[in-house]
Short mmCIF file of C-alpha atoms and ligand atoms in Angstrom, two decimals:
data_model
loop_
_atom_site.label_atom_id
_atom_site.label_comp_id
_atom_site.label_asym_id
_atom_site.label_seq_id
_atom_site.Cartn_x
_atom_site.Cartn_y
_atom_site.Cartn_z
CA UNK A 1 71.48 110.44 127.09
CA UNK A 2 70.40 109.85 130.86
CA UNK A 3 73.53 111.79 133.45
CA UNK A 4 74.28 108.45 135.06
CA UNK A 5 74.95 106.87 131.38
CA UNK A 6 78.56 106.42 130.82
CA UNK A 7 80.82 108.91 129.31
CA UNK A 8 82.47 107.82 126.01
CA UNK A 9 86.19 108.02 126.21
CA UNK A 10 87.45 109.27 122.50
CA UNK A 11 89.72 106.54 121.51
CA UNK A 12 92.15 107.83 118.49
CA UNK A 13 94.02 104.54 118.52
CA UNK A 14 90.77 102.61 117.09
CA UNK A 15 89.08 105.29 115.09
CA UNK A 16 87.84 107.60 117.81
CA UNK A 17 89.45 111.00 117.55
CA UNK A 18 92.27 110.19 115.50
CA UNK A 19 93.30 113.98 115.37
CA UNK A 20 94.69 113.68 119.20
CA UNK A 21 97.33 111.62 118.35
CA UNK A 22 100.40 112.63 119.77
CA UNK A 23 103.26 110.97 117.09
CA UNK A 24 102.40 108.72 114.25
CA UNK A 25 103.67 105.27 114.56
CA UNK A 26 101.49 104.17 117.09
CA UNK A 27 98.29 105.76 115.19
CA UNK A 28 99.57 103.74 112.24
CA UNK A 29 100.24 100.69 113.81
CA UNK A 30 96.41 101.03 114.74
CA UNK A 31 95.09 101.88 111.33
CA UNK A 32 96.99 99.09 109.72
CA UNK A 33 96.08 96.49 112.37
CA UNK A 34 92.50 97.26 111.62
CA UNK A 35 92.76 97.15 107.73
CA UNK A 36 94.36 93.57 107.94
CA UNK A 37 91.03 92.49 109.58
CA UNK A 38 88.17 95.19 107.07
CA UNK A 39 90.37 94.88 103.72
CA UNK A 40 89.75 91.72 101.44
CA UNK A 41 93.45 91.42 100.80
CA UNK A 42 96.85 92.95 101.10
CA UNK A 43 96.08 95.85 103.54
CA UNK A 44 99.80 96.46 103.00
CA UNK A 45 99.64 97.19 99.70
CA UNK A 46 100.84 100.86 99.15
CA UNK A 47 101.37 103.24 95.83
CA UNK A 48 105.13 104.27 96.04
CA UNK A 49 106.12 106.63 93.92
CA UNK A 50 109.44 107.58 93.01
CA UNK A 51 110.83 109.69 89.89
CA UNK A 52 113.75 110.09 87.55
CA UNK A 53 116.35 113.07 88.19
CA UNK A 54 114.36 115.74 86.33
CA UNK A 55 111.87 115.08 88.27
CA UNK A 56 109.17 112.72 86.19
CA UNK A 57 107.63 110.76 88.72
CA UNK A 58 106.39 107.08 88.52
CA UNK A 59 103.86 105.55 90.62
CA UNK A 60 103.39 101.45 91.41
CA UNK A 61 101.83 99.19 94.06
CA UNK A 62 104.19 97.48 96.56
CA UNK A 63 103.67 95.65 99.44
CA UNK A 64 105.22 96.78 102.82
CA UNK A 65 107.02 94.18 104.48
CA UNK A 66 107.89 95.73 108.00
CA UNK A 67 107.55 99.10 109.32
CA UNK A 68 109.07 100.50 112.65
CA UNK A 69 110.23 103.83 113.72
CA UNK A 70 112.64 104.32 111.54
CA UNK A 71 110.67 103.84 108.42
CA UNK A 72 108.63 101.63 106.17
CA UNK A 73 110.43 98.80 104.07
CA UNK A 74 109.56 96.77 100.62
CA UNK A 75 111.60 94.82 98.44
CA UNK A 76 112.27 94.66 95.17
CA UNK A 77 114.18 94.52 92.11
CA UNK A 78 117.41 96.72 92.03
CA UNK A 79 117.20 97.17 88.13
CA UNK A 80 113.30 98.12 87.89
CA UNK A 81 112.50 101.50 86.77
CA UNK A 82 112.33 102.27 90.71
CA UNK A 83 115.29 100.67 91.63
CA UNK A 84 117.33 102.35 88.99
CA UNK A 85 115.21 106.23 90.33
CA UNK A 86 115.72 105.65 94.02
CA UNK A 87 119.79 104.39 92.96
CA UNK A 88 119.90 107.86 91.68
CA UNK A 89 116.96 110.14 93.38
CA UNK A 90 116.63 108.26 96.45
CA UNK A 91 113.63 109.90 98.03
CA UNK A 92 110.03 108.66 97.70
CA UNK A 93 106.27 109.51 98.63
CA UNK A 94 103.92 106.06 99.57
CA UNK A 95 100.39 106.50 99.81
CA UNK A 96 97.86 103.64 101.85
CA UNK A 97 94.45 103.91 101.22
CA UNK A 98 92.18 101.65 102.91
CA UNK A 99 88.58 101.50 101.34
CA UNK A 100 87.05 99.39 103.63
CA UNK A 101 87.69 102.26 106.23
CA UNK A 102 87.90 105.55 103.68
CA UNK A 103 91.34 106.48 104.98
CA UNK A 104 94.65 107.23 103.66
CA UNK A 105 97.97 107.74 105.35
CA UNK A 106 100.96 109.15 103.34
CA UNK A 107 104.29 109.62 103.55
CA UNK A 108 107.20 111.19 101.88
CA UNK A 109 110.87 111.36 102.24
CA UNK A 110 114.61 110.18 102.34
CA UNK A 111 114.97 106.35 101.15
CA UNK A 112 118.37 104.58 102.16
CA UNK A 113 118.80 100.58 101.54
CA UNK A 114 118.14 97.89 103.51
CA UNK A 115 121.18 96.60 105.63
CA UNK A 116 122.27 93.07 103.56
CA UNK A 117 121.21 90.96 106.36
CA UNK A 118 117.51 92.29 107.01
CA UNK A 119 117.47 91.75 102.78
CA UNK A 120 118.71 87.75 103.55
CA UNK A 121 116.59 87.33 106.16
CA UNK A 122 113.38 88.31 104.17
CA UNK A 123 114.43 86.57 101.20
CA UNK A 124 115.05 83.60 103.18
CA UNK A 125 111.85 83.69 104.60
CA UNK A 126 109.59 83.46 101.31
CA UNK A 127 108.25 81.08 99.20
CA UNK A 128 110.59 79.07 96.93
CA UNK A 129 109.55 80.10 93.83
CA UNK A 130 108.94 83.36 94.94
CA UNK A 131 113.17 83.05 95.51
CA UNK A 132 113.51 81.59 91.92
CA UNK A 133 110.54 84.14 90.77
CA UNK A 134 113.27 86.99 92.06
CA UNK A 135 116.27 85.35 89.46
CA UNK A 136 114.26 85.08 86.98
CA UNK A 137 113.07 88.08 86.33
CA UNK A 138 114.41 91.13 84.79
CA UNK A 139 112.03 92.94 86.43
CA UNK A 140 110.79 95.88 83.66
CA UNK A 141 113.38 94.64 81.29
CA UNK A 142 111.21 93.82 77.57
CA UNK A 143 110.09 89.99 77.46
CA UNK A 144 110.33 88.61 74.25
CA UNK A 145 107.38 85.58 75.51
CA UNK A 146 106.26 84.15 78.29
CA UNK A 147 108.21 80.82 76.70
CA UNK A 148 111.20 82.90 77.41
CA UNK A 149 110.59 83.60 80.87
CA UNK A 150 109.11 80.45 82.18
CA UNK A 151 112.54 78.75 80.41
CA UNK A 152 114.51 81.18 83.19
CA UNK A 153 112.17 79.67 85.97
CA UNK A 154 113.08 76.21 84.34
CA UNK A 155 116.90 77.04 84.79
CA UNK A 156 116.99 78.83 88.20
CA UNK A 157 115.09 75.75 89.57
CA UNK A 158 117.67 73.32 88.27
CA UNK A 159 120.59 75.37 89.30
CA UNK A 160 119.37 75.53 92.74
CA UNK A 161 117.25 72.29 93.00
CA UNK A 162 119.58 71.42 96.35
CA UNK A 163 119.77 73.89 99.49
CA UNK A 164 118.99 77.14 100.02
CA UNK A 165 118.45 79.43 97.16
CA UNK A 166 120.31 82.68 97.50
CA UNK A 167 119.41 86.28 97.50
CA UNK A 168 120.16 87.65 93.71
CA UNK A 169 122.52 90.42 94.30
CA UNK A 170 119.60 92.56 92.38
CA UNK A 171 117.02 92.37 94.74
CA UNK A 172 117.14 93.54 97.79
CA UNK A 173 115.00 96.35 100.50
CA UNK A 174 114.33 99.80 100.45
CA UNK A 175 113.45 101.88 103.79
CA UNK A 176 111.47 105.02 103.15
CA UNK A 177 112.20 107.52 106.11
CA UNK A 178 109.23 109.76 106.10
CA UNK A 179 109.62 113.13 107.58
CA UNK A 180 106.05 113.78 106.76
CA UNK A 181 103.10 111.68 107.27
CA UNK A 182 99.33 112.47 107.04
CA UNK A 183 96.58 110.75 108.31
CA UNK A 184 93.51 111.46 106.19
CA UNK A 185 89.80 109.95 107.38
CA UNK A 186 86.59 110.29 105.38
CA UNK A 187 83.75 112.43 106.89
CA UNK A 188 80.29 113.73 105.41
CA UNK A 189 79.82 116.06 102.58
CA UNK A 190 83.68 115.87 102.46
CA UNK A 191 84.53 117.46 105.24
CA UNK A 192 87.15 115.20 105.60
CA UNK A 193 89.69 114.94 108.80
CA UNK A 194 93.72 115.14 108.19
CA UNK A 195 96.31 115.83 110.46
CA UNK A 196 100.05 115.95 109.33
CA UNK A 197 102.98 115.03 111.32
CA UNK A 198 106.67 116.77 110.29
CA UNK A 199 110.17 116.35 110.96
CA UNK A 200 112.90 118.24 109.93
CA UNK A 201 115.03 115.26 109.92
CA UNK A 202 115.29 111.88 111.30
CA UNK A 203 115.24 111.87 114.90
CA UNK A 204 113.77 114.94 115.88
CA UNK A 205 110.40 115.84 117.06
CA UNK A 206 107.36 115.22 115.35
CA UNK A 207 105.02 118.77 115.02
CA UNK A 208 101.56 117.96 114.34
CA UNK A 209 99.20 120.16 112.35
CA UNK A 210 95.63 119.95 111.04
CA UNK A 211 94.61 120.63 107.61
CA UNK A 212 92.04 121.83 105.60
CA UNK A 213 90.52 119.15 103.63
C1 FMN B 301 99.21 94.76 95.13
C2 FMN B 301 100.54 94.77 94.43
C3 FMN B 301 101.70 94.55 95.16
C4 FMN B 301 102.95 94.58 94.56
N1 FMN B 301 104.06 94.41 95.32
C5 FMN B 301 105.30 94.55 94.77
C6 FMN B 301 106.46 94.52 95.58
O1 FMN B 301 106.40 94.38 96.83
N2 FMN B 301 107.66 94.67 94.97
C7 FMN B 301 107.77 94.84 93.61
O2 FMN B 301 108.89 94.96 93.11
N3 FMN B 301 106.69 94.90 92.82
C8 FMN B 301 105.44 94.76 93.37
N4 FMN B 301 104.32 94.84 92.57
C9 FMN B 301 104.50 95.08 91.12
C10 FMN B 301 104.73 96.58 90.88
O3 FMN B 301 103.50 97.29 91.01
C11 FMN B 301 105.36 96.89 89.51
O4 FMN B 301 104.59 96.33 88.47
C12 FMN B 301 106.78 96.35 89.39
O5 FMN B 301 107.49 96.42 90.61
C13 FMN B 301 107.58 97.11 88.34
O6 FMN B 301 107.57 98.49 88.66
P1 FMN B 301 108.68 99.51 88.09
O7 FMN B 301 108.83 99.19 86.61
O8 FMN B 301 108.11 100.88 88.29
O9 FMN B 301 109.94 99.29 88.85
C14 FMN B 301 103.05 94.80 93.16
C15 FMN B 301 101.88 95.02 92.42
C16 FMN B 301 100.65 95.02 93.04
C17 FMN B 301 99.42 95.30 92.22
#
């Protein structure tokens, strides 16, 4: 490289030095921004795991459907196996992993419910039979056929064939509030990159640390 050639500013926010970010929203805004445009679908798709009070953890894919400083949100069914864990062990751990980009943010904390109006507002804005899809459904529940649940479609869409259909009062929004989340990016020969951001609780400070891979 020739001295008048231009210095390279490390840019963390686009894959640069990610390690000198300063808090983590803003880094994961960035990661997920670029994922929507490298990953072949659903670069919000994220492993949530949650687990029963002694402790037996399950793990699933949902899709995040907003995210902001106060936490990440999905929705769901109320009386799924992770409705009924978070009712009664309502923290979780959500892990991203983008393959088009080898890297992996994760979280883990507190989960509190969505307030009832962000829950009608989402509902309200998806698909129609995604609406019916949600009354249907006894989400994890045994199905006897798939006779028996498409007749459930066949009766939700009758029974609200006119208007608006209405949020089930079983499916509604979680927000995990993460008090830890790690950035993770591939490197050679595994020598991977991760930095960790902790809180002690909502609203305080963010302390970064790097760690081993
Ligand atoms: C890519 C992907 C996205 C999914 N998104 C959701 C979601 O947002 N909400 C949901 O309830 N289930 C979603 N599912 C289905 C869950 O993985 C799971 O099968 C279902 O919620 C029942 O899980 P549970 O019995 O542990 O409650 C998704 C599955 C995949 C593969």
């Amino acid at each position: 490289m020739s001295d008048t050639a231009p210095i390279e500013q490390p840019n963390w926010l686009t894959g640069g030095d990610f390690t000198a970010a300063g808090e983590p929203w803003r880094l994961f805004a960035a990661w997920l921004e670029e994922a929507s445009r490298t990953e072949p679908n659903d670069a919000n798709a994220m492993a949530l795991a949650t687990a029963e009070p002694g402790g037996l953890p399950s793990v699933r894919m949902v899709l995040m459907k907003g995210f902001d400083e106060r936490g990440v949100v999905f929705y769901t069914n109320l009386e799924s196996r992770k409705g009924r864990e978070l009712g009664t062990n309502p923290q979780a751990a959500l892990n991203f992993h983008w393959k088009s980009l080898a890297r992996q943010v994760r979280m883990r904390g507190p989960v509190e419910p969505v307030a009832e109006g962000e829950a009608d507002a989402y509902f309200a804005s998806r698909a129609r039979l995604s609406q019916i899809g949600a009354w249907a459904s006894k989400q994890s529940a045994p199905l006897d056929s798939r006779l028996a649940f498409e007749k459930a479609i066949a009766l939700y869409t009758a029974r609200y064939a006119i208007g608006a259909v209405p949020r089930p009062p079983h499916w509604s929004g979680f927000r995990i509030v993460p008090l830890e989340i790690e950035f993770w990016h591939d490197r050679a020969f595994r020598l991977h990159d991760r930095i960790e951001f902790a809180r002690a609780a909502p609203g305080e400070a963010w302390r970064k640390t790097r760690l081993y891979p």
